[in-house]
Amino acid sequence: MPDSASSSYANDDLNNLTMSEEARPLFDHVKKFIADVVDPMSEEFHKLGEGRPDIWQYAPGQLEVLEEAKNEAKKQGLWNFFLPDAETGEGLKNLDYAYIAAELGKNSLASQTMNCSAPDTGNMEVLERVGTRAQKDKWLKPLLEGKIRSAYVMTEPHRASSDAKNIGMEAKLDGDEYVLNGEKYYASGAGDPRCKIMIVMVKTDPDAAPHKQQSQILVPIDTPGVDVLGPMHVFGDPDAPHGHMHIRFTDVRVPKENILLGEGRGFEISQVRLGPGRIHHCMRSIGAAEKALDLMINRGINREAFGKPIIQLGKNIETVSRARIEIEACRMMVLKAAKAMDVLGNKEARVWVSMVKAMVPEKVCKIIDEAIQIHGATGVSQWTPLAEMYAKQRTLRLADGPDEVHHFVVGRYEVQKHGGML
């Protein structure tokens, strides 16, 4: 960590976490759009999807109501604002987007409605930053238009993929094509029938330096040899039709022009993708925590047991207090991490990003868990969104680096400030 970052705890600019005046109209617009358009659309979308015979396809009418909301978002200028680039997005600072992402996190369809949903956001940012003109024309353009979806494919079932140096799926250059062989799993989004392109982490040179062995390459999902074996279930849920898919690659051939940035630059690309993505995840988690707290309070004040509203029983009122305190602590930390990226740059802000990635999903899991408890048996059923919310937050403690990796980054930074080595 550079000296400039080591003094960042006391950096006055870093401690100014106020949303910019330029972003406030967009923030207010997003909140209104979610209330007026996304919330009612979501009710209709989920109702249409009930009991569909093929869980890996959308029910008749589902995509139509979603597309109608997306078209309205485009018309109102609420589109692609996650990208910090004025040509393709709103040119927002990470701090400003962090405020907006918290609102998006309150409704599971809000991000998609405004074309700001993972994994497309990270994939679009990678293509915007490092893609060739041909790659952008073929894949970035339809992604920016919301016409297709994508997947990011890294994790391997037989290797500890939290250490990206372990990635072993080979990609060998054969003439004008790369030939890919191996297995991946938890390819999030690859189950969606709208998914057309994957960014795949591969090993191109096993003899290079450890951080130069990996590359990232574009693989259309319908390429011969790509076999989607089925979904990985998350707490028993296949998360259809989005899906977290198990995929086998057998002699999959893609043009050598599909490589991103060049051989051996996979780690470099990951830093483009993961820093902002982790902030987006964490701020959406704040929105999920707010939703859980709302549900917790409404249940507590509207249900009675033993002659009292549930909120008055036991330590439930303290539970509400602790949830609010944790939400605000998490919010401040995420805003600080977002501001660090704006002030210090993604690489130097890595320790701040790791702090929030280790902290926020764990705290939000606890808040959702308490909301489930106040709901009783209903809390783990399909009658509330809490069980699904809990599963997503618990999974986030593994996705984009497990808690342990992020604690190691933060702990190592602290030890090195005192002259120690790890």
Short mmCIF file of C-alpha atoms in Angstrom, two decimals:
data_model
loop_
_atom_site.label_atom_id
_atom_site.label_comp_id
_atom_site.label_asym_id
_atom_site.label_seq_id
_atom_site.Cartn_x
_atom_site.Cartn_y
_atom_site.Cartn_z
CA MET A 1 0.00 0.00 0.00
CA PRO A 2 1.55 3.38 -1.00
CA ASP A 3 2.36 6.01 1.61
CA SER A 4 -0.49 8.17 0.31
CA ALA A 5 -2.89 5.40 1.23
CA SER A 6 -1.30 4.74 4.61
CA SER A 7 -2.25 8.24 5.75
CA SER A 8 -5.74 8.03 4.27
CA TYR A 9 -7.48 7.40 7.60
CA ALA A 10 -7.02 11.11 8.36
CA ASN A 11 -7.57 12.41 4.84
CA ASP A 12 -10.08 15.29 5.03
CA ASP A 13 -11.32 14.76 1.48
CA LEU A 14 -11.76 11.06 2.18
CA ASN A 15 -13.98 11.87 5.15
CA ASN A 16 -16.39 14.05 3.15
CA LEU A 17 -19.15 11.54 2.40
CA THR A 18 -21.79 13.96 1.13
CA MET A 19 -23.56 13.14 -2.10
CA SER A 20 -22.72 15.63 -4.82
CA GLU A 21 -25.36 18.18 -5.73
CA GLU A 22 -25.12 17.04 -9.34
CA ALA A 23 -26.18 13.49 -8.41
CA ARG A 24 -29.05 14.35 -6.08
CA PRO A 25 -31.70 14.83 -8.83
CA LEU A 26 -30.81 11.37 -10.20
CA PHE A 27 -31.02 9.89 -6.70
CA ASP A 28 -34.48 11.40 -6.14
CA HIS A 29 -35.59 10.30 -9.61
CA VAL A 30 -34.50 6.69 -8.95
CA LYS A 31 -36.41 6.57 -5.66
CA LYS A 32 -39.57 7.86 -7.35
CA PHE A 33 -39.21 5.47 -10.29
CA ILE A 34 -38.88 2.47 -7.97
CA ALA A 35 -42.00 3.47 -6.05
CA ASP A 36 -44.09 4.39 -9.12
CA VAL A 37 -42.95 1.80 -11.68
CA VAL A 38 -40.71 -0.95 -10.30
CA ASP A 39 -42.66 -1.91 -7.19
CA PRO A 40 -46.02 -2.44 -8.96
CA MET A 41 -44.29 -4.11 -11.93
CA SER A 42 -42.51 -6.51 -9.55
CA GLU A 43 -45.81 -7.66 -8.07
CA GLU A 44 -47.18 -8.42 -11.53
CA PHE A 45 -43.90 -10.04 -12.66
CA HIS A 46 -43.79 -12.47 -9.72
CA LYS A 47 -47.51 -13.23 -9.94
CA LEU A 48 -47.17 -14.14 -13.62
CA GLY A 49 -44.26 -16.44 -12.78
CA GLU A 50 -46.09 -18.49 -10.18
CA GLY A 51 -46.41 -22.14 -11.13
CA ARG A 52 -44.67 -21.87 -14.50
CA PRO A 53 -44.04 -25.39 -15.87
CA ASP A 54 -40.42 -24.76 -16.90
CA ILE A 55 -38.52 -22.89 -14.19
CA TRP A 56 -35.70 -22.12 -16.65
CA GLN A 57 -38.00 -20.14 -18.91
CA TYR A 58 -39.98 -17.02 -18.12
CA ALA A 59 -43.75 -17.42 -18.00
CA PRO A 60 -45.85 -15.74 -20.68
CA GLY A 61 -46.03 -12.03 -20.00
CA GLN A 62 -43.15 -11.83 -17.52
CA LEU A 63 -40.54 -10.44 -19.87
CA GLU A 64 -43.12 -8.17 -21.48
CA VAL A 65 -43.90 -6.36 -18.21
CA LEU A 66 -40.19 -6.20 -17.42
CA GLU A 67 -39.36 -4.79 -20.85
CA GLU A 68 -42.12 -2.22 -20.49
CA ALA A 69 -40.52 -1.01 -17.26
CA LYS A 70 -37.06 -1.02 -18.87
CA ASN A 71 -38.34 1.05 -21.78
CA GLU A 72 -39.85 3.52 -19.35
CA ALA A 73 -36.53 3.72 -17.49
CA LYS A 74 -34.75 4.46 -20.77
CA LYS A 75 -37.31 7.10 -21.65
CA GLN A 76 -36.78 8.78 -18.27
CA GLY A 77 -32.98 8.65 -18.57
CA LEU A 78 -32.53 6.08 -15.78
CA TRP A 79 -30.22 3.77 -17.69
CA ASN A 80 -26.63 2.50 -17.30
CA PHE A 81 -25.77 5.03 -14.62
CA PHE A 82 -23.43 2.56 -12.91
CA LEU A 83 -20.72 3.29 -15.47
CA PRO A 84 -18.37 6.13 -14.50
CA ASP A 85 -18.15 7.24 -18.12
CA ALA A 86 -20.18 10.15 -19.52
CA GLU A 87 -20.42 8.56 -22.98
CA THR A 88 -22.15 5.38 -21.83
CA GLY A 89 -23.44 6.21 -18.36
CA GLU A 90 -23.98 9.17 -16.05
CA GLY A 91 -20.32 9.77 -15.20
CA LEU A 92 -21.12 9.21 -11.52
CA LYS A 93 -18.52 9.09 -8.79
CA ASN A 94 -18.42 5.82 -6.86
CA LEU A 95 -19.69 7.70 -3.80
CA ASP A 96 -22.75 8.99 -5.63
CA TYR A 97 -23.54 5.59 -7.09
CA ALA A 98 -23.23 4.03 -3.64
CA TYR A 99 -26.18 6.11 -2.43
CA ILE A 100 -28.25 5.07 -5.45
CA ALA A 101 -27.28 1.40 -5.19
CA ALA A 102 -28.76 1.29 -1.68
CA GLU A 103 -32.13 2.21 -3.18
CA LEU A 104 -31.75 -0.39 -5.93
CA GLY A 105 -31.12 -3.03 -3.26
CA LYS A 106 -34.61 -2.60 -1.81
CA ASN A 107 -36.27 -4.31 -4.80
CA SER A 108 -34.74 -7.35 -6.50
CA LEU A 109 -35.82 -6.17 -9.97
CA ALA A 110 -34.83 -2.51 -9.64
CA SER A 111 -31.25 -2.93 -10.86
CA GLN A 112 -32.29 -4.97 -13.87
CA THR A 113 -35.02 -2.50 -14.76
CA MET A 114 -32.40 0.25 -15.07
CA ASN A 115 -29.72 -2.01 -16.62
CA CYS A 116 -27.56 -1.85 -13.50
CA SER A 117 -27.61 -5.50 -12.40
CA ALA A 118 -24.79 -7.95 -11.80
CA PRO A 119 -23.04 -9.70 -13.40
CA ASP A 120 -23.72 -7.48 -16.42
CA THR A 121 -22.44 -4.33 -14.69
CA GLY A 122 -19.00 -5.81 -14.09
CA ASN A 123 -18.84 -7.36 -17.53
CA MET A 124 -19.87 -4.11 -19.21
CA GLU A 125 -17.28 -2.20 -17.23
CA VAL A 126 -14.57 -4.65 -18.31
CA LEU A 127 -15.58 -4.39 -21.97
CA GLU A 128 -15.79 -0.61 -21.72
CA ARG A 129 -12.31 -0.39 -20.20
CA VAL A 130 -10.32 -3.06 -22.04
CA GLY A 131 -12.43 -4.33 -24.96
CA THR A 132 -11.43 -3.86 -28.57
CA ARG A 133 -13.70 -1.96 -30.91
CA ALA A 134 -14.91 -5.25 -32.42
CA GLN A 135 -15.60 -6.73 -28.95
CA LYS A 136 -17.51 -3.63 -27.93
CA ASP A 137 -19.60 -3.58 -31.10
CA LYS A 138 -20.52 -7.26 -30.81
CA TRP A 139 -21.11 -7.61 -27.06
CA LEU A 140 -20.96 -4.31 -25.18
CA LYS A 141 -23.48 -2.56 -27.40
CA PRO A 142 -26.34 -5.08 -26.87
CA LEU A 143 -25.49 -5.28 -23.15
CA LEU A 144 -25.70 -1.51 -22.82
CA GLU A 145 -29.01 -1.62 -24.66
CA GLY A 146 -30.32 -4.28 -22.27
CA LYS A 147 -31.02 -6.68 -25.13
CA ILE A 148 -28.94 -9.57 -23.78
CA ARG A 149 -27.55 -10.80 -20.44
CA SER A 150 -24.12 -12.19 -19.60
CA ALA A 151 -22.21 -14.32 -17.10
CA TYR A 152 -18.82 -14.16 -15.42
CA VAL A 153 -17.23 -17.60 -15.15
CA MET A 154 -14.30 -18.10 -12.80
CA THR A 155 -14.88 -20.57 -9.94
CA GLU A 156 -13.83 -24.20 -10.42
CA PRO A 157 -15.31 -27.17 -8.52
CA HIS A 158 -12.05 -29.00 -7.84
CA ARG A 159 -9.84 -26.07 -6.81
CA ALA A 160 -9.84 -23.45 -4.05
CA SER A 161 -10.82 -20.61 -6.34
CA SER A 162 -10.57 -17.99 -3.60
CA ASP A 163 -6.89 -18.02 -4.65
CA ALA A 164 -7.20 -17.00 -8.29
CA LYS A 165 -3.73 -18.39 -8.98
CA ASN A 166 -5.32 -21.83 -8.64
CA ILE A 167 -7.53 -21.35 -11.69
CA GLY A 168 -6.64 -24.26 -13.91
CA MET A 169 -9.02 -24.42 -16.86
CA GLU A 170 -6.70 -24.39 -19.84
CA ALA A 171 -6.92 -22.31 -22.97
CA LYS A 172 -4.35 -23.30 -25.58
CA LEU A 173 -3.70 -21.33 -28.73
CA ASP A 174 -4.15 -23.49 -31.83
CA GLY A 175 -3.62 -21.44 -34.95
CA ASP A 176 -6.16 -18.63 -34.91
CA GLU A 177 -8.24 -20.12 -32.09
CA TYR A 178 -8.04 -20.79 -28.39
CA VAL A 179 -9.15 -24.27 -27.32
CA LEU A 180 -10.72 -24.41 -23.85
CA ASN A 181 -11.03 -27.50 -21.66
CA GLY A 182 -12.16 -27.73 -18.05
CA GLU A 183 -15.03 -27.26 -15.63
CA LYS A 184 -16.55 -24.25 -13.90
CA TYR A 185 -19.38 -23.85 -11.45
CA TYR A 186 -21.41 -21.08 -9.85
CA ALA A 187 -21.51 -19.31 -13.20
CA SER A 188 -24.14 -16.83 -12.03
CA GLY A 189 -26.61 -15.75 -14.69
CA ALA A 190 -25.71 -18.51 -17.13
CA GLY A 191 -29.12 -20.13 -16.65
CA ASP A 192 -31.04 -17.13 -17.98
CA PRO A 193 -32.28 -17.75 -21.54
CA ARG A 194 -31.20 -14.17 -22.33
CA CYS A 195 -27.55 -14.94 -21.43
CA LYS A 196 -25.53 -14.86 -24.66
CA ILE A 197 -21.91 -14.17 -23.65
CA MET A 198 -19.57 -15.25 -20.86
CA ILE A 199 -16.29 -13.79 -19.66
CA VAL A 200 -14.23 -16.82 -18.64
CA MET A 201 -11.07 -16.89 -16.50
CA VAL A 202 -8.59 -19.39 -17.98
CA LYS A 203 -4.96 -20.43 -17.70
CA THR A 204 -3.05 -19.63 -20.89
CA ASP A 205 0.57 -20.10 -19.76
CA PRO A 206 1.33 -22.46 -16.83
CA ASP A 207 5.04 -21.60 -17.08
CA ALA A 208 4.67 -17.84 -16.62
CA ALA A 209 5.00 -16.00 -13.32
CA PRO A 210 2.07 -16.89 -10.98
CA HIS A 211 0.19 -13.64 -11.66
CA LYS A 212 0.76 -13.84 -15.41
CA GLN A 213 -0.60 -17.32 -16.08
CA GLN A 214 -4.28 -16.37 -16.24
CA SER A 215 -6.25 -14.62 -18.94
CA GLN A 216 -9.87 -13.69 -19.53
CA ILE A 217 -11.64 -14.56 -22.73
CA LEU A 218 -15.07 -14.03 -24.31
CA VAL A 219 -17.04 -17.24 -24.93
CA PRO A 220 -20.53 -17.17 -26.48
CA ILE A 221 -22.68 -19.55 -24.44
CA ASP A 222 -23.90 -21.37 -27.57
CA THR A 223 -20.36 -22.28 -28.69
CA PRO A 224 -20.02 -26.00 -29.49
CA GLY A 225 -18.50 -27.87 -26.56
CA VAL A 226 -20.06 -25.62 -23.90
CA ASP A 227 -22.23 -27.98 -21.88
CA VAL A 228 -24.38 -26.43 -19.15
CA LEU A 229 -24.73 -29.44 -16.84
CA GLY A 230 -27.23 -27.89 -14.46
CA PRO A 231 -27.66 -25.45 -11.61
CA MET A 232 -25.86 -25.33 -8.30
CA HIS A 233 -28.49 -24.93 -5.61
CA VAL A 234 -28.13 -22.22 -2.96
CA PHE A 235 -29.71 -23.46 0.27
CA GLY A 236 -31.75 -25.82 -1.90
CA ASP A 237 -32.86 -23.11 -4.34
CA PRO A 238 -31.73 -23.31 -8.00
CA ASP A 239 -32.44 -19.56 -8.34
CA ALA A 240 -34.13 -20.16 -11.68
CA PRO A 241 -34.12 -18.81 -14.28
CA HIS A 242 -31.03 -16.75 -13.32
CA GLY A 243 -29.11 -19.80 -12.13
CA HIS A 244 -25.62 -20.49 -10.83
CA MET A 245 -24.59 -23.04 -13.39
CA HIS A 246 -22.16 -25.95 -13.54
CA ILE A 247 -20.53 -25.88 -16.97
CA ARG A 248 -18.16 -28.27 -18.74
CA PHE A 249 -15.96 -26.96 -21.57
CA THR A 250 -14.81 -29.67 -23.99
CA ASP A 251 -12.57 -28.58 -26.88
CA VAL A 252 -14.39 -25.26 -27.01
CA ARG A 253 -12.94 -23.17 -29.82
CA VAL A 254 -13.13 -19.38 -29.88
CA PRO A 255 -11.24 -16.91 -32.10
CA LYS A 256 -7.98 -15.63 -30.61
CA GLU A 257 -9.46 -12.13 -31.02
CA ASN A 258 -11.79 -13.00 -28.11
CA ILE A 259 -8.98 -12.64 -25.58
CA LEU A 260 -9.41 -9.57 -23.37
CA LEU A 261 -6.45 -7.17 -23.24
CA GLY A 262 -3.95 -9.93 -24.02
CA GLU A 263 -2.55 -13.12 -22.56
CA GLY A 264 -1.51 -13.10 -18.92
CA ARG A 265 -3.57 -10.07 -17.94
CA GLY A 266 -6.41 -11.83 -16.14
CA PHE A 267 -5.46 -10.48 -12.72
CA GLU A 268 -5.22 -6.97 -14.07
CA ILE A 269 -8.71 -7.23 -15.54
CA SER A 270 -10.06 -8.58 -12.26
CA GLN A 271 -9.05 -5.38 -10.50
CA VAL A 272 -11.06 -3.39 -13.07
CA ARG A 273 -14.07 -5.57 -12.40
CA LEU A 274 -14.04 -6.46 -8.72
CA GLY A 275 -13.37 -3.16 -6.94
CA PRO A 276 -16.49 -1.32 -8.12
CA GLY A 277 -18.51 -4.55 -8.16
CA ARG A 278 -17.86 -5.19 -4.48
CA ILE A 279 -19.00 -1.70 -3.58
CA HIS A 280 -22.17 -2.20 -5.63
CA HIS A 281 -22.89 -5.50 -3.87
CA CYS A 282 -22.35 -4.01 -0.43
CA MET A 283 -24.51 -0.95 -1.00
CA ARG A 284 -27.32 -3.06 -2.43
CA SER A 285 -26.93 -5.11 0.75
CA ILE A 286 -27.65 -1.98 2.76
CA GLY A 287 -30.91 -1.66 0.82
CA ALA A 288 -31.73 -5.30 1.63
CA ALA A 289 -31.09 -4.63 5.31
CA GLU A 290 -33.42 -1.62 5.20
CA LYS A 291 -36.11 -3.80 3.63
CA ALA A 292 -35.60 -6.48 6.31
CA LEU A 293 -35.87 -3.89 9.09
CA ASP A 294 -39.09 -2.51 7.60
CA LEU A 295 -40.57 -6.01 7.49
CA MET A 296 -39.36 -6.71 11.02
CA ILE A 297 -41.02 -3.61 12.47
CA ASN A 298 -44.29 -4.03 10.55
CA ARG A 299 -44.57 -7.62 11.70
CA GLY A 300 -43.70 -6.69 15.27
CA ILE A 301 -46.28 -3.95 15.62
CA ASN A 302 -49.09 -5.74 13.79
CA ARG A 303 -48.96 -9.20 15.41
CA GLU A 304 -49.81 -10.01 19.00
CA ALA A 305 -48.70 -12.81 21.33
CA PHE A 306 -49.24 -13.21 25.06
CA GLY A 307 -51.48 -10.15 25.03
CA LYS A 308 -48.91 -7.77 23.56
CA PRO A 309 -47.59 -6.68 20.17
CA ILE A 310 -44.60 -8.90 19.36
CA ILE A 311 -42.36 -5.83 19.22
CA GLN A 312 -42.83 -5.43 22.99
CA LEU A 313 -41.80 -8.99 23.83
CA GLY A 314 -38.35 -10.05 24.97
CA LYS A 315 -35.56 -7.91 23.54
CA ASN A 316 -37.27 -7.23 20.22
CA ILE A 317 -37.19 -3.45 20.61
CA GLU A 318 -33.44 -3.69 21.28
CA THR A 319 -33.14 -5.91 18.21
CA VAL A 320 -34.69 -3.10 16.14
CA SER A 321 -32.28 -0.60 17.69
CA ARG A 322 -29.25 -2.76 17.00
CA ALA A 323 -30.37 -3.31 13.40
CA ARG A 324 -30.64 0.44 12.77
CA ILE A 325 -27.23 1.04 14.37
CA GLU A 326 -25.60 -1.69 12.28
CA ILE A 327 -27.21 -0.41 9.08
CA GLU A 328 -25.90 3.09 9.64
CA ALA A 329 -22.43 1.82 10.58
CA CYS A 330 -22.34 -0.30 7.43
CA ARG A 331 -23.61 2.59 5.32
CA MET A 332 -20.86 4.90 6.56
CA MET A 333 -18.21 2.26 5.91
CA VAL A 334 -19.42 1.61 2.36
CA LEU A 335 -19.63 5.31 1.58
CA LYS A 336 -16.08 5.69 2.91
CA ALA A 337 -14.86 2.83 0.71
CA ALA A 338 -16.61 4.35 -2.32
CA LYS A 339 -15.03 7.73 -1.59
CA ALA A 340 -11.63 6.05 -1.20
CA MET A 341 -11.98 4.68 -4.73
CA ASP A 342 -12.79 8.19 -5.98
CA VAL A 343 -9.92 9.84 -4.09
CA LEU A 344 -7.19 7.17 -4.07
CA GLY A 345 -8.07 5.03 -7.09
CA ASN A 346 -9.23 1.41 -7.15
CA LYS A 347 -5.86 -0.17 -6.41
CA GLU A 348 -4.96 2.04 -3.44
CA ALA A 349 -8.50 1.77 -2.04
CA ARG A 350 -8.33 -2.02 -1.96
CA VAL A 351 -8.05 -2.18 1.83
CA TRP A 352 -11.23 -0.10 2.23
CA VAL A 353 -13.11 -2.30 -0.23
CA SER A 354 -11.98 -5.41 1.67
CA MET A 355 -13.14 -3.87 4.95
CA VAL A 356 -16.70 -3.46 3.75
CA LYS A 357 -16.79 -6.74 1.84
CA ALA A 358 -15.84 -8.55 5.07
CA MET A 359 -18.19 -6.52 7.24
CA VAL A 360 -21.42 -5.79 5.40
CA PRO A 361 -22.77 -9.20 4.26
CA GLU A 362 -22.13 -10.65 7.73
CA LYS A 363 -24.01 -7.82 9.47
CA VAL A 364 -26.85 -7.85 6.95
CA CYS A 365 -27.21 -11.63 7.35
CA LYS A 366 -27.71 -11.07 11.07
CA ILE A 367 -30.36 -8.38 10.51
CA ILE A 368 -32.29 -10.56 8.05
CA ASP A 369 -32.01 -13.47 10.48
CA GLU A 370 -33.59 -11.36 13.25
CA ALA A 371 -36.38 -10.32 10.85
CA ILE A 372 -37.02 -14.00 10.09
CA GLN A 373 -37.22 -14.74 13.80
CA ILE A 374 -39.85 -12.07 14.44
CA HIS A 375 -41.90 -13.48 11.55
CA GLY A 376 -41.86 -16.96 13.06
CA ALA A 377 -42.40 -19.86 10.65
CA THR A 378 -43.62 -17.44 7.97
CA GLY A 379 -40.13 -15.94 7.89
CA VAL A 380 -38.61 -19.04 6.29
CA SER A 381 -41.49 -19.52 3.86
CA GLN A 382 -42.28 -18.20 0.40
CA TRP A 383 -44.74 -15.69 1.92
CA THR A 384 -41.96 -13.19 2.61
CA PRO A 385 -38.78 -12.38 0.67
CA LEU A 386 -36.65 -12.92 3.79
CA ALA A 387 -35.47 -16.48 3.12
CA GLU A 388 -34.31 -15.55 -0.38
CA MET A 389 -32.69 -12.38 0.95
CA TYR A 390 -30.84 -14.36 3.62
CA ALA A 391 -29.57 -16.92 1.08
CA LYS A 392 -28.23 -14.16 -1.17
CA GLN A 393 -26.44 -12.38 1.66
CA ARG A 394 -24.96 -15.59 3.03
CA THR A 395 -23.71 -16.43 -0.45
CA LEU A 396 -22.18 -12.98 -0.74
CA ARG A 397 -19.85 -13.91 2.13
CA LEU A 398 -18.26 -16.32 -0.38
CA ALA A 399 -18.72 -14.48 -3.69
CA ASP A 400 -16.12 -11.97 -4.91
CA GLY A 401 -13.68 -13.29 -2.34
CA PRO A 402 -14.63 -15.04 0.93
CA ASP A 403 -14.58 -13.19 4.24
CA GLU A 404 -11.24 -14.72 5.16
CA VAL A 405 -9.47 -13.30 2.11
CA HIS A 406 -10.72 -9.80 2.83
CA HIS A 407 -9.83 -10.02 6.52
CA PHE A 408 -6.34 -11.10 5.44
CA VAL A 409 -6.00 -8.04 3.19
CA VAL A 410 -7.04 -5.69 6.00
CA GLY A 411 -5.01 -7.47 8.68
CA ARG A 412 -1.89 -7.60 6.50
CA TYR A 413 -2.19 -3.88 5.84
CA GLU A 414 -2.34 -3.14 9.57
CA VAL A 415 0.62 -5.41 10.35
CA GLN A 416 2.71 -3.86 7.58
CA LYS A 417 2.05 -0.37 8.95
CA HIS A 418 3.90 -1.54 12.07
CA GLY A 419 6.81 -2.94 10.09
CA GLY A 420 5.71 -6.56 10.24
CA MET A 421 5.62 -8.90 7.27
CA LEU A 422 3.11 -11.53 6.17
#
